[in-house]
Amino acid sequence: MANSVDALSDVPAKSWVPHFVVCSMIWGSGFALIKIGVKAGIEPGWVAFWRCFFGALVLWSLVLLRRLEVPRDWRVWGHALVVGTVLNAFPFTLFAWGERYISSVTAGVWNSTIPLFTLVWVLIMLPDEKPTARRLAGIATGLCGALVVLGVWSGGQSSLLKGSLICLVATTSYGLGYTYTRRFLSAGNVPAITLTAIQVGWGAVELALCAPLTGGAPHWGGPGALAAMVVLGALGTGLAYMWNLSVIRAVGSTVASTVAYLTPLWAAIVGVLFLDESLGWNTALGALMIVSGVLLTRTSPPKPAPAPAGEVPRPAEGAESVDDQAQSAEEMRPAKP
């Protein structure tokens, strides 16, 4: 097992595509797994708990198998507690709650707004980041796509509006979590898997305390729902993170982050084929607009013309350095559903 873990951590560039596709399939299918649990009567808080519990179990097993050092700095654990709240416990619960009212297909579309909300939080919390016209246009395009999904011209259904708003609060929380991680946890030398194991573990602890208060005693909902929770946690919140890290190491975070564009597609395929959900034209069009908005916020500006001999070239207005682009890609890496 240890050898296989090490192999996953050093994937050659020529073999990154299978891991990339598997991650998109797992995270895209996660919304259907949430729906299975919710329809079986599992309360949202318990859906979130089992995700964190089984995910933490896998991640801590990887930490132990790889003999990674666990940080002793209490500040790391404190910041990880905050991240575990806003990046795991809170949004996981909200997505399960939202899917009481909307389909897993629609929830998958809302998940693709995470990079847009991450950018909003980045502009608020990180003063070095400037709101360029390109980025603002991307945010506007994404928000227009959200209105199309809601079908605002027809007034929208109350259940669709309620579930969508709940999921959008969840994606806003994801964006805050990624921005907080960049500001307070990205500068250290603690391995990413260790940090993730700590934050997901904190999320499990929080939910173990809160889920009984909001949902009573745990309810499994039958073997099918139990299997869905195990897969959702162990794969979606556990192993998929490891595989995504493999892609980052093979071809970089910019390519790895584009998994966000495929998750709505897989969510639609699984929801339509296995849960008998429908895919309206406005949902498909709105999803396309949202993804286009994300692409627009991350499209690099044209390269400046070569400077005359002896003159130091100056960056174009609004241009980002290679380091800035790498940071932006990492900070907007999609969250698990």
mmCIF file of C-alpha atoms in Angstrom:
data_model
loop_
_atom_site.group_PDB
_atom_site.id
_atom_site.type_symbol
_atom_site.label_atom_id
_atom_site.label_comp_id
_atom_site.label_asym_id
_atom_site.label_seq_id
_atom_site.Cartn_x
_atom_site.Cartn_y
_atom_site.Cartn_z
ATOM 1 C CA MET A 1 0.000 0.000 0.000
ATOM 2 C CA ALA A 2 2.809 2.419 0.878
ATOM 3 C CA ASN A 3 4.464 1.816 -2.491
ATOM 4 C CA SER A 4 1.217 2.536 -4.325
ATOM 5 C CA VAL A 5 0.804 5.781 -2.388
ATOM 6 C CA ASP A 6 4.323 6.861 -3.296
ATOM 7 C CA ALA A 7 3.665 5.978 -6.929
ATOM 8 C CA LEU A 8 0.576 8.163 -6.961
ATOM 9 C CA SER A 9 2.657 11.051 -5.655
ATOM 10 C CA ASP A 10 5.111 10.884 -8.577
ATOM 11 C CA VAL A 11 2.890 10.420 -11.609
ATOM 12 C CA PRO A 12 4.806 11.083 -14.862
ATOM 13 C CA ALA A 13 3.347 13.765 -17.111
ATOM 14 C CA LYS A 14 2.345 11.224 -19.798
ATOM 15 C CA SER A 15 0.020 9.376 -17.401
ATOM 16 C CA TRP A 16 -1.789 12.226 -15.632
ATOM 17 C CA VAL A 17 -4.942 12.091 -17.776
ATOM 18 C CA PRO A 18 -6.483 8.963 -16.122
ATOM 19 C CA HIS A 19 -6.128 10.501 -12.655
ATOM 20 C CA PHE A 20 -7.580 13.788 -13.918
ATOM 21 C CA VAL A 21 -10.613 12.062 -15.445
ATOM 22 C CA VAL A 22 -11.171 9.865 -12.383
ATOM 23 C CA CYS A 23 -11.135 12.929 -10.092
ATOM 24 C CA SER A 24 -13.675 14.724 -12.277
ATOM 25 C CA MET A 25 -15.893 11.609 -12.301
ATOM 26 C CA ILE A 26 -15.704 11.153 -8.523
ATOM 27 C CA TRP A 27 -16.370 14.802 -7.694
ATOM 28 C CA GLY A 28 -19.058 15.112 -10.370
ATOM 29 C CA SER A 29 -20.785 11.935 -9.153
ATOM 30 C CA GLY A 30 -20.590 13.135 -5.559
ATOM 31 C CA PHE A 31 -23.756 15.187 -5.960
ATOM 32 C CA ALA A 32 -25.713 12.068 -6.900
ATOM 33 C CA LEU A 33 -24.290 10.259 -3.861
ATOM 34 C CA ILE A 34 -25.414 13.149 -1.660
ATOM 35 C CA LYS A 35 -28.880 12.925 -3.219
ATOM 36 C CA ILE A 36 -29.052 9.187 -2.494
ATOM 37 C CA GLY A 37 -28.275 9.830 1.164
ATOM 38 C CA VAL A 38 -30.753 12.698 1.451
ATOM 39 C CA LYS A 39 -33.560 10.730 -0.253
ATOM 40 C CA ALA A 40 -32.894 7.812 2.119
ATOM 41 C CA GLY A 41 -33.616 10.095 5.059
ATOM 42 C CA ILE A 42 -30.079 10.854 6.244
ATOM 43 C CA GLU A 43 -30.055 14.324 7.777
ATOM 44 C CA PRO A 44 -27.741 16.895 6.112
ATOM 45 C CA GLY A 45 -25.497 17.137 9.176
ATOM 46 C CA TRP A 46 -24.942 13.383 9.174
ATOM 47 C CA VAL A 47 -24.286 13.317 5.419
ATOM 48 C CA ALA A 48 -21.553 15.899 6.030
ATOM 49 C CA PHE A 49 -20.215 13.970 9.026
ATOM 50 C CA TRP A 50 -19.827 10.672 7.160
ATOM 51 C CA ARG A 51 -18.076 12.518 4.333
ATOM 52 C CA CYS A 52 -15.552 13.994 6.759
ATOM 53 C CA PHE A 53 -15.246 10.834 8.854
ATOM 54 C CA PHE A 54 -14.448 8.458 6.002
ATOM 55 C CA GLY A 55 -12.352 11.103 4.248
ATOM 56 C CA ALA A 56 -10.288 11.762 7.376
ATOM 57 C CA LEU A 57 -9.866 8.021 7.882
ATOM 58 C CA VAL A 58 -8.313 7.678 4.412
ATOM 59 C CA LEU A 59 -6.191 10.841 4.645
ATOM 60 C CA TRP A 60 -4.762 10.030 8.082
ATOM 61 C CA SER A 61 -3.984 6.510 6.856
ATOM 62 C CA LEU A 62 -1.971 8.073 4.016
ATOM 63 C CA VAL A 63 -0.154 10.333 6.485
ATOM 64 C CA LEU A 64 0.784 7.342 8.642
ATOM 65 C CA LEU A 65 1.763 5.116 5.699
ATOM 66 C CA ARG A 66 4.016 7.822 4.262
ATOM 67 C CA ARG A 67 5.347 8.649 7.748
ATOM 68 C CA LEU A 68 4.716 12.337 7.272
ATOM 69 C CA GLU A 69 5.530 14.643 10.145
ATOM 70 C CA VAL A 70 2.564 16.070 12.035
ATOM 71 C CA PRO A 71 2.970 19.786 12.899
ATOM 72 C CA ARG A 72 3.239 20.763 16.556
ATOM 73 C CA ASP A 73 2.603 24.461 16.027
ATOM 74 C CA TRP A 74 -0.758 25.239 17.625
ATOM 75 C CA ARG A 75 -1.312 28.028 15.076
ATOM 76 C CA VAL A 76 -1.346 25.506 12.242
ATOM 77 C CA TRP A 77 -3.979 23.467 14.047
ATOM 78 C CA GLY A 78 -5.963 26.632 14.816
ATOM 79 C CA HIS A 79 -5.968 27.811 11.211
ATOM 80 C CA ALA A 80 -6.823 24.277 10.064
ATOM 81 C CA LEU A 81 -9.803 24.347 12.432
ATOM 82 C CA VAL A 82 -11.107 27.473 10.697
ATOM 83 C CA VAL A 83 -10.529 25.919 7.269
ATOM 84 C CA GLY A 84 -12.190 22.675 8.345
ATOM 85 C CA THR A 85 -15.256 24.707 9.279
ATOM 86 C CA VAL A 86 -15.624 26.891 6.176
ATOM 87 C CA LEU A 87 -14.202 24.405 3.648
ATOM 88 C CA ASN A 88 -15.699 21.152 4.948
ATOM 89 C CA ALA A 89 -18.230 21.079 7.793
ATOM 90 C CA PHE A 90 -20.319 24.095 6.784
ATOM 91 C CA PRO A 91 -20.502 23.713 2.969
ATOM 92 C CA PHE A 92 -20.827 19.923 3.118
ATOM 93 C CA THR A 93 -23.905 20.347 5.318
ATOM 94 C CA LEU A 94 -25.323 23.081 3.111
ATOM 95 C CA PHE A 95 -24.993 21.087 -0.107
ATOM 96 C CA ALA A 96 -26.825 18.153 1.501
ATOM 97 C CA TRP A 97 -29.500 20.546 2.759
ATOM 98 C CA GLY A 98 -29.798 22.239 -0.632
ATOM 99 C CA GLU A 99 -30.287 18.911 -2.415
ATOM 100 C CA ARG A 100 -33.482 18.428 -0.467
ATOM 101 C CA TYR A 101 -34.980 21.029 -2.800
ATOM 102 C CA ILE A 102 -33.001 20.794 -6.054
ATOM 103 C CA SER A 103 -31.604 18.039 -8.249
ATOM 104 C CA SER A 104 -28.041 16.790 -8.055
ATOM 105 C CA VAL A 105 -27.581 18.161 -11.597
ATOM 106 C CA THR A 106 -28.381 21.702 -10.473
ATOM 107 C CA ALA A 107 -26.187 21.321 -7.386
ATOM 108 C CA GLY A 108 -23.311 20.312 -9.650
ATOM 109 C CA VAL A 109 -23.809 23.468 -11.688
ATOM 110 C CA TRP A 110 -23.663 25.633 -8.565
ATOM 111 C CA ASN A 111 -20.455 23.905 -7.504
ATOM 112 C CA SER A 112 -18.777 25.302 -10.637
ATOM 113 C CA THR A 113 -19.217 28.842 -9.246
ATOM 114 C CA ILE A 114 -16.571 28.192 -6.577
ATOM 115 C CA PRO A 115 -13.712 29.827 -8.563
ATOM 116 C CA LEU A 116 -15.835 32.951 -9.044
ATOM 117 C CA PHE A 117 -16.568 33.316 -5.330
ATOM 118 C CA THR A 118 -12.950 32.503 -4.534
ATOM 119 C CA LEU A 119 -11.880 35.412 -6.725
ATOM 120 C CA VAL A 120 -14.337 37.713 -4.942
ATOM 121 C CA TRP A 121 -12.863 36.767 -1.558
ATOM 122 C CA VAL A 122 -9.330 37.136 -2.923
ATOM 123 C CA LEU A 123 -10.082 40.688 -4.029
ATOM 124 C CA ILE A 124 -11.521 41.436 -0.573
ATOM 125 C CA MET A 125 -8.939 39.739 1.649
ATOM 126 C CA LEU A 126 -5.711 40.006 -0.327
ATOM 127 C CA PRO A 127 -4.835 43.665 -1.004
ATOM 128 C CA ASP A 128 -2.127 42.761 -3.532
ATOM 129 C CA GLU A 129 -4.740 41.349 -5.912
ATOM 130 C CA LYS A 130 -6.217 43.968 -8.264
ATOM 131 C CA PRO A 131 -9.750 43.764 -9.756
ATOM 132 C CA THR A 132 -8.881 43.906 -13.473
ATOM 133 C CA ALA A 133 -11.585 44.523 -16.077
ATOM 134 C CA ARG A 134 -11.144 40.952 -17.350
ATOM 135 C CA ARG A 135 -11.789 39.460 -13.940
ATOM 136 C CA LEU A 136 -14.809 41.660 -13.261
ATOM 137 C CA ALA A 137 -16.248 40.711 -16.656
ATOM 138 C CA GLY A 138 -15.781 37.032 -15.766
ATOM 139 C CA ILE A 139 -17.610 37.469 -12.461
ATOM 140 C CA ALA A 140 -20.460 39.294 -14.238
ATOM 141 C CA THR A 141 -20.720 36.543 -16.861
ATOM 142 C CA GLY A 142 -20.861 33.875 -14.171
ATOM 143 C CA LEU A 143 -23.555 35.709 -12.232
ATOM 144 C CA CYS A 144 -25.637 36.091 -15.399
ATOM 145 C CA GLY A 145 -25.276 32.344 -15.905
ATOM 146 C CA ALA A 146 -26.611 31.808 -12.376
ATOM 147 C CA LEU A 147 -29.696 33.888 -13.223
ATOM 148 C CA VAL A 148 -30.251 31.772 -16.345
ATOM 149 C CA VAL A 149 -30.114 28.566 -14.286
ATOM 150 C CA LEU A 150 -32.696 30.026 -11.909
ATOM 151 C CA GLY A 151 -34.952 31.000 -14.830
ATOM 152 C CA VAL A 152 -35.584 34.458 -13.354
ATOM 153 C CA TRP A 153 -37.693 35.509 -16.385
ATOM 154 C CA SER A 154 -40.417 33.098 -15.267
ATOM 155 C CA GLY A 155 -40.259 33.953 -11.584
ATOM 156 C CA GLY A 156 -38.578 30.651 -10.706
ATOM 157 C CA GLN A 157 -39.888 27.896 -8.447
ATOM 158 C CA SER A 158 -39.708 28.499 -4.713
ATOM 159 C CA SER A 159 -37.996 25.152 -4.090
ATOM 160 C CA LEU A 160 -35.443 25.821 -6.853
ATOM 161 C CA LEU A 161 -34.705 29.256 -5.466
ATOM 162 C CA LYS A 162 -34.397 28.004 -1.883
ATOM 163 C CA GLY A 163 -32.125 25.078 -2.707
ATOM 164 C CA SER A 164 -30.007 27.183 -5.062
ATOM 165 C CA LEU A 165 -29.472 29.922 -2.499
ATOM 166 C CA ILE A 166 -28.400 27.325 0.074
ATOM 167 C CA CYS A 167 -25.873 25.855 -2.377
ATOM 168 C CA LEU A 168 -24.591 29.317 -3.320
ATOM 169 C CA VAL A 169 -23.943 30.065 0.343
ATOM 170 C CA ALA A 170 -21.955 26.812 0.386
ATOM 171 C CA THR A 171 -19.852 27.831 -2.633
ATOM 172 C CA THR A 172 -19.273 31.239 -1.047
ATOM 173 C CA SER A 173 -17.964 29.418 2.018
ATOM 174 C CA TYR A 174 -15.683 27.321 -0.200
ATOM 175 C CA GLY A 175 -14.286 30.512 -1.717
ATOM 176 C CA LEU A 176 -13.595 31.951 1.729
ATOM 177 C CA GLY A 177 -11.916 28.711 2.778
ATOM 178 C CA TYR A 178 -9.537 28.669 -0.196
ATOM 179 C CA THR A 179 -8.628 32.323 0.314
ATOM 180 C CA TYR A 180 -8.066 31.808 4.050
ATOM 181 C CA THR A 181 -5.899 28.786 3.275
ATOM 182 C CA ARG A 182 -3.728 30.798 0.909
ATOM 183 C CA ARG A 183 -3.297 33.616 3.408
ATOM 184 C CA PHE A 184 -2.664 31.628 6.582
ATOM 185 C CA LEU A 185 -1.629 28.066 5.663
ATOM 186 C CA SER A 186 0.150 28.163 2.298
ATOM 187 C CA ALA A 187 3.419 29.671 3.542
ATOM 188 C CA GLY A 188 4.490 26.775 5.774
ATOM 189 C CA ASN A 189 6.319 23.576 4.894
ATOM 190 C CA VAL A 190 3.672 21.158 6.165
ATOM 191 C CA PRO A 191 2.748 18.595 3.456
ATOM 192 C CA ALA A 192 -0.558 19.315 1.760
ATOM 193 C CA ILE A 193 -1.952 15.873 2.613
ATOM 194 C CA THR A 194 -1.190 16.405 6.298
ATOM 195 C CA LEU A 195 -2.909 19.788 6.314
ATOM 196 C CA THR A 196 -5.915 18.316 4.560
ATOM 197 C CA ALA A 197 -6.070 15.401 6.997
ATOM 198 C CA ILE A 198 -6.044 17.854 9.906
ATOM 199 C CA GLN A 199 -8.733 20.127 8.458
ATOM 200 C CA VAL A 200 -11.037 17.259 7.411
ATOM 201 C CA GLY A 201 -10.484 15.670 10.830
ATOM 202 C CA TRP A 202 -11.503 18.926 12.500
ATOM 203 C CA GLY A 203 -14.599 18.972 10.298
ATOM 204 C CA ALA A 204 -15.513 15.453 11.468
ATOM 205 C CA VAL A 205 -15.086 16.475 15.123
ATOM 206 C CA GLU A 206 -17.268 19.565 14.678
ATOM 207 C CA LEU A 207 -19.973 17.637 12.889
ATOM 208 C CA ALA A 208 -19.911 14.839 15.486
ATOM 209 C CA LEU A 209 -20.863 17.526 18.014
ATOM 210 C CA CYS A 210 -23.355 19.445 15.845
ATOM 211 C CA ALA A 211 -25.096 16.719 13.813
ATOM 212 C CA PRO A 212 -26.949 15.206 16.817
ATOM 213 C CA LEU A 213 -28.259 18.674 17.702
ATOM 214 C CA THR A 214 -29.609 19.373 14.215
ATOM 215 C CA GLY A 215 -30.524 15.877 13.020
ATOM 216 C CA GLY A 216 -30.954 13.695 16.080
ATOM 217 C CA ALA A 217 -29.517 10.186 16.179
ATOM 218 C CA PRO A 218 -27.701 8.936 13.047
ATOM 219 C CA HIS A 219 -29.845 7.183 10.441
ATOM 220 C CA TRP A 220 -28.186 4.964 7.830
ATOM 221 C CA GLY A 221 -31.079 4.780 5.367
ATOM 222 C CA GLY A 222 -30.285 1.260 4.230
ATOM 223 C CA PRO A 223 -27.254 -0.445 2.659
ATOM 224 C CA GLY A 224 -27.416 1.622 -0.551
ATOM 225 C CA ALA A 225 -27.275 4.917 1.298
ATOM 226 C CA LEU A 226 -24.516 3.609 3.573
ATOM 227 C CA ALA A 227 -22.444 2.579 0.551
ATOM 228 C CA ALA A 228 -23.013 6.030 -0.975
ATOM 229 C CA MET A 229 -21.682 7.710 2.184
ATOM 230 C CA VAL A 230 -18.596 5.478 2.303
ATOM 231 C CA VAL A 231 -17.784 6.151 -1.355
ATOM 232 C CA LEU A 232 -18.522 9.870 -0.983
ATOM 233 C CA GLY A 233 -16.155 10.187 1.975
ATOM 234 C CA ALA A 234 -13.395 7.681 1.223
ATOM 235 C CA LEU A 235 -13.103 8.537 -2.474
ATOM 236 C CA GLY A 236 -14.463 12.070 -2.823
ATOM 237 C CA THR A 237 -12.969 13.539 0.352
ATOM 238 C CA GLY A 238 -10.053 11.114 0.617
ATOM 239 C CA LEU A 239 -8.374 9.362 -2.301
ATOM 240 C CA ALA A 240 -9.505 11.834 -4.979
ATOM 241 C CA TYR A 241 -7.493 14.518 -3.202
ATOM 242 C CA MET A 242 -4.410 12.336 -3.456
ATOM 243 C CA TRP A 243 -4.985 11.724 -7.155
ATOM 244 C CA ASN A 244 -5.569 15.434 -7.765
ATOM 245 C CA LEU A 245 -2.261 16.152 -6.040
ATOM 246 C CA SER A 246 -0.634 13.688 -8.427
ATOM 247 C CA VAL A 247 -1.954 15.664 -11.397
ATOM 248 C CA ILE A 248 -0.673 18.919 -9.873
ATOM 249 C CA ARG A 249 2.795 17.436 -9.496
ATOM 250 C CA ALA A 250 2.752 16.037 -13.035
ATOM 251 C CA VAL A 251 1.437 18.980 -15.063
ATOM 252 C CA GLY A 252 0.904 21.844 -12.616
ATOM 253 C CA SER A 253 -1.975 23.377 -10.692
ATOM 254 C CA THR A 254 -3.312 25.321 -13.679
ATOM 255 C CA VAL A 255 -4.214 22.144 -15.576
ATOM 256 C CA ALA A 256 -5.366 20.353 -12.413
ATOM 257 C CA SER A 257 -7.785 23.156 -11.520
ATOM 258 C CA THR A 258 -9.657 22.772 -14.816
ATOM 259 C CA VAL A 259 -11.359 19.728 -13.296
ATOM 260 C CA ALA A 260 -14.016 22.287 -12.246
ATOM 261 C CA TYR A 261 -15.160 22.455 -15.875
ATOM 262 C CA LEU A 262 -15.883 18.714 -16.038
ATOM 263 C CA THR A 263 -17.662 18.163 -12.714
ATOM 264 C CA PRO A 264 -20.980 19.709 -13.878
ATOM 265 C CA LEU A 265 -20.867 17.434 -16.934
ATOM 266 C CA TRP A 266 -20.455 14.288 -14.828
ATOM 267 C CA ALA A 267 -23.078 15.528 -12.355
ATOM 268 C CA ALA A 268 -25.528 15.886 -15.258
ATOM 269 C CA ILE A 269 -24.687 12.484 -16.756
ATOM 270 C CA VAL A 270 -25.027 10.605 -13.460
ATOM 271 C CA GLY A 271 -28.119 12.516 -12.346
ATOM 272 C CA VAL A 272 -29.972 12.011 -15.629
ATOM 273 C CA LEU A 273 -29.001 8.357 -16.177
ATOM 274 C CA PHE A 274 -29.193 6.969 -12.650
ATOM 275 C CA LEU A 275 -31.525 9.277 -10.720
ATOM 276 C CA ASP A 276 -34.025 10.079 -13.491
ATOM 277 C CA GLU A 277 -33.375 13.801 -13.115
ATOM 278 C CA SER A 278 -34.007 16.238 -15.949
ATOM 279 C CA LEU A 279 -31.592 18.679 -17.576
ATOM 280 C CA GLY A 280 -33.424 21.793 -18.736
ATOM 281 C CA TRP A 281 -32.076 23.981 -21.521
ATOM 282 C CA ASN A 282 -31.630 26.908 -19.124
ATOM 283 C CA THR A 283 -29.586 24.731 -16.725
ATOM 284 C CA ALA A 284 -27.263 23.672 -19.538
ATOM 285 C CA LEU A 285 -26.943 27.213 -20.922
ATOM 286 C CA GLY A 286 -26.412 28.702 -17.465
ATOM 287 C CA ALA A 287 -23.720 26.139 -16.683
ATOM 288 C CA LEU A 288 -21.937 27.041 -19.926
ATOM 289 C CA MET A 289 -22.062 30.740 -19.020
ATOM 290 C CA ILE A 290 -20.716 30.057 -15.516
ATOM 291 C CA VAL A 291 -17.802 28.017 -16.838
ATOM 292 C CA SER A 292 -17.138 30.709 -19.452
ATOM 293 C CA GLY A 293 -17.028 33.290 -16.681
ATOM 294 C CA VAL A 294 -14.498 31.199 -14.774
ATOM 295 C CA LEU A 295 -12.370 30.872 -17.921
ATOM 296 C CA LEU A 296 -12.566 34.629 -18.496
ATOM 297 C CA THR A 297 -11.302 35.401 -14.991
ATOM 298 C CA ARG A 298 -8.289 33.180 -15.588
ATOM 299 C CA THR A 299 -7.406 34.033 -19.198
ATOM 300 C CA SER A 300 -3.977 35.613 -19.378
ATOM 301 C CA PRO A 301 -3.764 39.021 -21.091
ATOM 302 C CA PRO A 302 -1.872 39.389 -24.399
ATOM 303 C CA LYS A 303 1.888 39.347 -24.118
ATOM 304 C CA PRO A 304 3.550 42.788 -24.505
ATOM 305 C CA ALA A 305 5.519 43.562 -27.634
ATOM 306 C CA PRO A 306 9.290 42.951 -27.404
ATOM 307 C CA ALA A 307 11.147 45.910 -25.907
ATOM 308 C CA PRO A 308 13.822 47.724 -27.957
ATOM 309 C CA ALA A 309 17.385 46.577 -27.494
ATOM 310 C CA GLY A 310 18.836 47.748 -24.217
ATOM 311 C CA GLU A 311 15.438 48.580 -22.699
ATOM 312 C CA VAL A 312 13.965 46.545 -19.841
ATOM 313 C CA PRO A 313 10.518 45.240 -20.873
ATOM 314 C CA ARG A 314 7.586 46.364 -18.725
ATOM 315 C CA PRO A 315 4.586 44.169 -18.007
ATOM 316 C CA ALA A 316 1.314 45.053 -19.645
ATOM 317 C CA GLU A 317 -1.283 46.760 -17.499
ATOM 318 C CA GLY A 318 -3.173 44.162 -15.487
ATOM 319 C CA ALA A 319 -0.719 41.392 -16.424
ATOM 320 C CA GLU A 320 0.138 38.733 -13.882
ATOM 321 C CA SER A 321 3.553 37.267 -13.262
ATOM 322 C CA VAL A 322 4.113 33.525 -13.593
ATOM 323 C CA ASP A 323 4.146 33.247 -9.802
ATOM 324 C CA ASP A 324 0.895 35.221 -9.545
ATOM 325 C CA GLN A 325 -0.790 32.967 -12.096
ATOM 326 C CA ALA A 326 0.387 29.873 -10.246
ATOM 327 C CA GLN A 327 -0.954 31.258 -6.971
ATOM 328 C CA SER A 328 -4.274 32.178 -8.588
ATOM 329 C CA ALA A 329 -4.623 28.698 -10.054
ATOM 330 C CA GLU A 330 -3.876 27.062 -6.718
ATOM 331 C CA GLU A 331 -6.224 29.309 -4.774
ATOM 332 C CA MET A 332 -9.081 28.574 -7.201
ATOM 333 C CA ARG A 333 -8.568 24.807 -7.267
ATOM 334 C CA PRO A 334 -12.078 23.384 -7.104
ATOM 335 C CA ALA A 335 -13.376 22.028 -3.951
ATOM 336 C CA LYS A 336 -14.839 18.667 -3.530
ATOM 337 C CA PRO A 337 -18.593 18.705 -4.008
#
